[in-house]
Amino acid sequence: MKKIYIVGLAALSFSACKPNIDPAKPSKGDADFTTYVSVGNSLTAGYADGTLYRSGQLYSYPSMLAGQFKLVGGGDFKQPLLPGEAGYPSLKRVLGYSTGCDGVTALGPVLYSGTMDTAGNSANIAAGGPYNNVGVPGIRCIDYLTAGYAIFNPYAARFFNSPMEKAVTQATKIKATFFTMWLGANDVLGYATSGGNGAVSGTGQSDISPITTFTTVYNAVVDSMTANGAKGVLINIPDVTSIPYFTTIPAKGLVLRQGQADSLSAAYTALGITFTAGANYFIIQDASAPGGMRKIRDGEYIILTTPQDSLKCAGWGSRKPIPKDYVLTADEVANVKNATTAFNNVISAAAAAHNLPVADMNSYLKTISSGTTFNGVTFNATFVSGGAFSLDGVHLTPRGYALAANYILLTINNKYNSTIPLVDVNKYSGVRFP
Amino acid sequence: MKKLCISAIACFLCSSGAFGAGFQLNLQGLRQLAMANTGTAWAWDASSIFYNPGALSRLDGMQVYGSLNFVMPSIKYVQTPTGGYSSETKAQTFTPFSIYAGGTLKKHNKIGVGIGVYTPFGSGTKWDDNWEGRYINRNISLQSVFVQPTVSYKINDLVSVGAGFIYAFGNVKIEQALPVQFANGADGKGTLEGNANGVGFNLGVHVKATNKLQLGLTYRSQVKMKVDDGTATFVVPTSLSANFPNTNFSTNLKLPDVLTLGAGFKVNSKLIVLADLEYTGWKVYDSLVFDYKVNTSSLADTRTPRLYQSVMAIRLGANYQLMKMLSVSAGVAYDPSPVRDGYVSPELPDANRYVGTVGATFSPIKKLTIMAALEFVSSDKRDATFLPANFSGKYQSTAFTAGVGFAYHF
């Protein structure tokens, strides 16, 4: 009897003596998160793996932020969702096996071959709006006040009320109490991803936007967003030269046997270029070099979309130079970095003028690129296995967007004295393997 | 696209495989448990084989002794800095036990002999499969059984000494999610499982200073539990199977040495009070090394710094003889954590612990003693980071233990 009594007592005490720590109650601090609008480009839209698709949108960083804002009084967050997973307008990339011209089968990004759930992709869904996430893939800062922009942009065409509507009009349809603005990356990215062949100050898709236009438009958009007293956060633009799109193919990636090195050296005798057995720098096109070609140097980049078969079997980088469209030379890299700095200065000035904080994503993405560990997962800029960048080498994985969301939340909490909980990064996917 | 070179895609056990002070079980005798695990200075019964081999020759004849404990630990994690996420370990019950047979062969014989089988380290932690820290640990369990043949010699009425040889065996199992995902988004998984064994010794001196005052000093050596042919099993996407081959591993889990100084004082014919100071040499646990038979770019041998510090626990207990057949006990103890800031990991998040115990002893007939004890352990709420995995949070752990047992005196 005695023992039974004691065991009964034990059961009672046990339930009363469990750990009693509880999460702190989140507070909104000095900001009002009731109505949140996210302004931006592809990064804001949830673009990944070379296209836009539904689950990518669901895992966009604004969607994650809205989920956390709900804990401090935030309302519903409406996104212009696509119907399916295949991708719009092009198919997304997934990891799969493909056989190159050299007969070697390797794991790498291949086009999605699953269910073609593309019906309705291009339908205009403005009637379902207005939308809280007005991120438009491809849009530049300097496009933001342009009437008719949606005529040329299929993403804008999907949810803008009319082709003549300005992006800024769409962004202010909902009277935001809080906004995030990550705009400006495409004002330099188009120049970089096309090998730096555009103008340093121009309005073409592969140009670097003129700083004066950028400044005017950026400030006008911030003015519009804050016109009703909304608070928010400005997110600056990353230096793209540290992302996998530029760092995956190594400059010194031409591996030769002695015989190959000897015959290439012989072929390049006239230009005085020599090769040795082992790793050599690729040969690139450069109009200013003797013969219009030279070896690539450290600090110059070959872009991810350089055709692999041409490198492997058509003699690109060895017998023939890699065309300039695929190469970012030192001068072009300097243009990219200078423009990034200049645009970020504009963003900082706008933030100071409107008493808004800046989420320094430029620094943060560098931290990720150089390798960082969070909650047991290590991230870096290695293509595919690095975990934070998706299969297009530019945009993030859901897990990468979650890291970005947390960084933005820290900026918000710091500025507005709020205590919004961070996102559970490990709830989201990195790159998925077959 | 460039041919993939998948290196460093995941670092299995880069940050895992700890067993902390929470794995130390102070449950080798029920009277002692009921008094916050004091007992180095007092020859209660055959459990002296563990608590002080020197006291074994103080016993009056032979005894057999058995006890069984039910340990129910619970840990809660709250995300920091802002605490939106929390998780609690799944309920588990562990059953450490002790069996002793020993004592003096005949009355007034100066020689005591005995054998003990007990479980000084064990326990485990089981988190939810999808919890935030799953890439550090999903679950871990460690079991060990020590077998200790012992001899004791009463030099004179004042001093007796004893020594036991320890053969230890046990097993360890660790499971964690791998941050490599299948096409459907599911995580990969790695499991390490192995049997371990090692040897050590247990020495004790018992001093009956006066009729009222008894003293004890014991030293239990470090036991290196060697795992030789453990199995490492991986569940990963097919395209990564070459990176994570199923293989064998070896490691050394060092169970620390323990030096205990105890004193017991008989206040009057009914009340005995006991105090122990227990020094545990956790410092031996400075790093943990896992050596895999097959290494790949994703599966490298690991050496994780732990940098534990040795600690001193303080234990106080009292026993009161309520009536001829029944005595009751109670005790309190303070057990500081050997784990430094920056190394508190979710496998068994350690913090300073506070112990409260009660118990009772009932002798319905002269030869039989029935014992029961309850223990409640609660830790500080500790804000901690596990630096190797950059995993932060606030933890609290509690454990509730109920033990029952008997001693039969021949």
mmCIF file of C-alpha atoms in Angstrom, chain A residues 2-3 6-7 9-11 13-14 17-26 68 71 93 95 97 104-109 248-250 304-308 312 372-378 380 382-385 391 399 410 413 418-434, chain B residues 1-9 11 15 72-86 88-89 91 130-136 179-185 187 237-240 326 360 362 370-374 376 381 388-392 394-400 402 404:
data_model
loop_
_atom_site.group_PDB
_atom_site.id
_atom_site.type_symbol
_atom_site.label_atom_id
_atom_site.label_comp_id
_atom_site.label_asym_id
_atom_site.label_seq_id
_atom_site.Cartn_x
_atom_site.Cartn_y
_atom_site.Cartn_z
ATOM 1 C CA LYS A 2 2.749 2.346 0.936
ATOM 2 C CA LYS A 3 4.525 2.007 -2.394
ATOM 3 C CA ILE A 6 4.233 7.022 -3.172
ATOM 4 C CA VAL A 7 3.981 6.308 -6.880
ATOM 5 C CA LEU A 9 2.253 11.124 -5.300
ATOM 6 C CA ALA A 10 5.074 10.941 -7.801
ATOM 7 C CA ALA A 11 2.742 11.245 -10.739
ATOM 8 C CA SER A 13 4.355 16.063 -8.440
ATOM 9 C CA PHE A 14 5.726 15.338 -11.870
ATOM 10 C CA CYS A 17 7.235 20.358 -11.823
ATOM 11 C CA LYS A 18 7.896 20.584 -15.540
ATOM 12 C CA PRO A 19 10.105 23.378 -16.841
ATOM 13 C CA ASN A 20 8.245 26.659 -16.613
ATOM 14 C CA ILE A 21 10.071 28.988 -18.987
ATOM 15 C CA ASP A 22 7.816 30.591 -21.543
ATOM 16 C CA PRO A 23 8.542 32.617 -24.656
ATOM 17 C CA ALA A 24 8.463 36.354 -24.113
ATOM 18 C CA LYS A 25 5.348 38.037 -25.430
ATOM 19 C CA PRO A 26 6.238 39.799 -28.686
ATOM 20 C CA GLN A 68 5.951 37.278 -37.879
ATOM 21 C CA LEU A 71 2.285 38.029 -33.864
ATOM 22 C CA ARG A 93 15.462 24.633 -62.590
ATOM 23 C CA LEU A 95 18.716 19.361 -59.611
ATOM 24 C CA TYR A 97 21.450 14.524 -64.124
ATOM 25 C CA VAL A 104 30.200 12.704 -68.578
ATOM 26 C CA THR A 105 26.910 12.534 -66.697
ATOM 27 C CA ALA A 106 26.809 14.879 -63.747
ATOM 28 C CA LEU A 107 24.384 16.258 -61.224
ATOM 29 C CA GLY A 108 23.427 19.848 -61.890
ATOM 30 C CA PRO A 109 20.551 22.203 -62.577
ATOM 31 C CA THR A 248 31.219 29.338 -59.571
ATOM 32 C CA ILE A 249 33.418 29.015 -62.659
ATOM 33 C CA PRO A 250 36.964 29.672 -61.442
ATOM 34 C CA LEU A 304 27.427 30.897 -64.545
ATOM 35 C CA THR A 305 25.464 30.786 -67.802
ATOM 36 C CA THR A 306 28.582 30.343 -69.959
ATOM 37 C CA PRO A 307 27.720 27.268 -72.079
ATOM 38 C CA GLN A 308 29.468 24.294 -70.479
ATOM 39 C CA LYS A 312 34.412 21.452 -72.552
ATOM 40 C CA THR A 372 28.209 31.342 -41.800
ATOM 41 C CA THR A 373 26.569 28.816 -39.505
ATOM 42 C CA PHE A 374 23.102 29.244 -38.066
ATOM 43 C CA ASN A 375 21.184 26.732 -35.989
ATOM 44 C CA GLY A 376 23.436 23.880 -37.044
ATOM 45 C CA VAL A 377 23.416 24.596 -40.783
ATOM 46 C CA THR A 378 26.422 26.051 -42.561
ATOM 47 C CA ASN A 380 28.213 29.708 -48.090
ATOM 48 C CA THR A 382 29.160 27.519 -53.191
ATOM 49 C CA PHE A 383 26.784 26.826 -56.038
ATOM 50 C CA VAL A 384 24.180 24.137 -55.214
ATOM 51 C CA SER A 385 25.729 22.935 -51.966
ATOM 52 C CA LEU A 391 19.847 27.096 -58.685
ATOM 53 C CA ARG A 399 16.146 28.999 -46.300
ATOM 54 C CA LEU A 410 16.690 42.430 -36.355
ATOM 55 C CA ASN A 413 13.456 45.423 -33.768
ATOM 56 C CA SER A 418 9.862 45.961 -31.102
ATOM 57 C CA THR A 419 10.486 42.351 -30.107
ATOM 58 C CA ILE A 420 9.203 40.469 -33.120
ATOM 59 C CA PRO A 421 10.365 36.841 -32.967
ATOM 60 C CA LEU A 422 12.763 35.571 -35.581
ATOM 61 C CA VAL A 423 11.749 33.119 -38.276
ATOM 62 C CA ASP A 424 12.555 29.414 -37.745
ATOM 63 C CA VAL A 425 15.040 29.234 -40.620
ATOM 64 C CA ASN A 426 15.211 25.440 -40.505
ATOM 65 C CA LYS A 427 11.500 25.198 -41.241
ATOM 66 C CA TYR A 428 12.290 26.148 -44.830
ATOM 67 C CA SER A 429 14.077 24.228 -47.566
ATOM 68 C CA GLY A 430 17.504 24.704 -49.015
ATOM 69 C CA VAL A 431 18.437 23.118 -52.348
ATOM 70 C CA ARG A 432 16.655 19.797 -52.814
ATOM 71 C CA PHE A 433 18.480 16.730 -54.117
ATOM 72 C CA PRO A 434 17.207 13.860 -56.244
ATOM 73 C CA MET B 1 26.640 23.993 -65.918
ATOM 74 C CA LYS B 2 29.769 23.194 -64.109
ATOM 75 C CA LYS B 3 30.246 19.707 -62.830
ATOM 76 C CA LEU B 4 29.314 19.631 -59.197
ATOM 77 C CA CYS B 5 31.887 19.292 -56.562
ATOM 78 C CA ILE B 6 29.837 18.663 -53.509
ATOM 79 C CA SER B 7 32.019 19.276 -50.568
ATOM 80 C CA ALA B 8 31.198 20.418 -47.088
ATOM 81 C CA ILE B 9 27.539 20.002 -47.879
ATOM 82 C CA CYS B 11 29.235 18.299 -41.534
ATOM 83 C CA SER B 15 28.635 19.893 -33.446
ATOM 84 C CA MET B 72 11.520 11.190 -15.989
ATOM 85 C CA PRO B 73 13.550 14.087 -17.385
ATOM 86 C CA SER B 74 12.081 17.033 -19.217
ATOM 87 C CA ILE B 75 13.771 19.890 -21.050
ATOM 88 C CA LYS B 76 12.278 23.001 -22.532
ATOM 89 C CA TYR B 77 13.889 25.235 -25.126
ATOM 90 C CA VAL B 78 12.818 28.781 -25.918
ATOM 91 C CA GLN B 79 14.364 30.590 -28.869
ATOM 92 C CA THR B 80 16.339 33.712 -28.102
ATOM 93 C CA PRO B 81 16.660 36.650 -28.464
ATOM 94 C CA THR B 82 12.954 37.124 -28.990
ATOM 95 C CA GLY B 83 11.436 33.809 -28.021
ATOM 96 C CA GLY B 84 8.871 33.126 -30.741
ATOM 97 C CA TYR B 85 9.686 29.459 -30.852
ATOM 98 C CA SER B 86 9.764 26.882 -28.118
ATOM 99 C CA GLU B 88 9.961 20.515 -25.239
ATOM 100 C CA THR B 89 11.561 17.098 -25.144
ATOM 101 C CA ALA B 91 8.440 12.266 -22.232
ATOM 102 C CA ASN B 130 11.189 18.637 -36.916
ATOM 103 C CA TRP B 131 12.347 20.859 -34.123
ATOM 104 C CA GLU B 132 14.572 23.859 -34.821
ATOM 105 C CA GLY B 133 17.761 22.252 -33.503
ATOM 106 C CA ARG B 134 17.378 18.924 -35.304
ATOM 107 C CA TYR B 135 20.616 19.400 -37.264
ATOM 108 C CA ILE B 136 22.439 19.446 -33.945
ATOM 109 C CA PRO B 179 20.813 19.530 -43.758
ATOM 110 C CA VAL B 180 20.539 17.795 -47.132
ATOM 111 C CA GLN B 181 17.028 17.619 -48.449
ATOM 112 C CA PHE B 182 15.188 15.123 -50.579
ATOM 113 C CA ALA B 183 13.159 16.328 -53.556
ATOM 114 C CA ASN B 184 10.062 16.322 -51.312
ATOM 115 C CA GLY B 185 11.783 18.552 -48.777
ATOM 116 C CA ASP B 187 15.722 16.024 -44.300
ATOM 117 C CA PRO B 237 19.068 11.491 -51.334
ATOM 118 C CA THR B 238 20.458 8.969 -53.845
ATOM 119 C CA SER B 239 22.577 11.592 -55.556
ATOM 120 C CA LEU B 240 24.461 12.088 -52.288
ATOM 121 C CA LEU B 326 10.083 3.208 10.029
ATOM 122 C CA ALA B 360 11.328 6.328 3.755
ATOM 123 C CA PHE B 362 10.407 0.345 6.357
ATOM 124 C CA ILE B 370 12.000 -1.875 2.079
ATOM 125 C CA MET B 371 13.049 1.523 0.793
ATOM 126 C CA ALA B 372 11.533 4.226 -1.344
ATOM 127 C CA ALA B 373 12.794 7.629 -2.411
ATOM 128 C CA LEU B 374 11.708 10.588 -4.499
ATOM 129 C CA PHE B 376 13.192 16.349 -7.872
ATOM 130 C CA LYS B 381 16.982 28.903 -16.571
ATOM 131 C CA PRO B 388 30.030 25.280 -32.851
ATOM 132 C CA ALA B 389 26.518 25.334 -34.348
ATOM 133 C CA ASN B 390 25.593 28.980 -33.610
ATOM 134 C CA PHE B 391 22.475 27.796 -31.821
ATOM 135 C CA SER B 392 21.082 30.019 -29.094
ATOM 136 C CA LYS B 394 17.071 29.562 -23.162
ATOM 137 C CA TYR B 395 16.827 26.174 -21.504
ATOM 138 C CA GLN B 396 15.438 24.728 -18.356
ATOM 139 C CA SER B 397 15.512 21.103 -17.390
ATOM 140 C CA THR B 398 13.828 19.182 -14.641
ATOM 141 C CA ALA B 399 13.898 15.548 -13.676
ATOM 142 C CA PHE B 400 11.655 13.597 -11.418
ATOM 143 C CA ALA B 402 11.004 7.663 -8.016
ATOM 144 C CA VAL B 404 11.993 1.572 -4.771
#
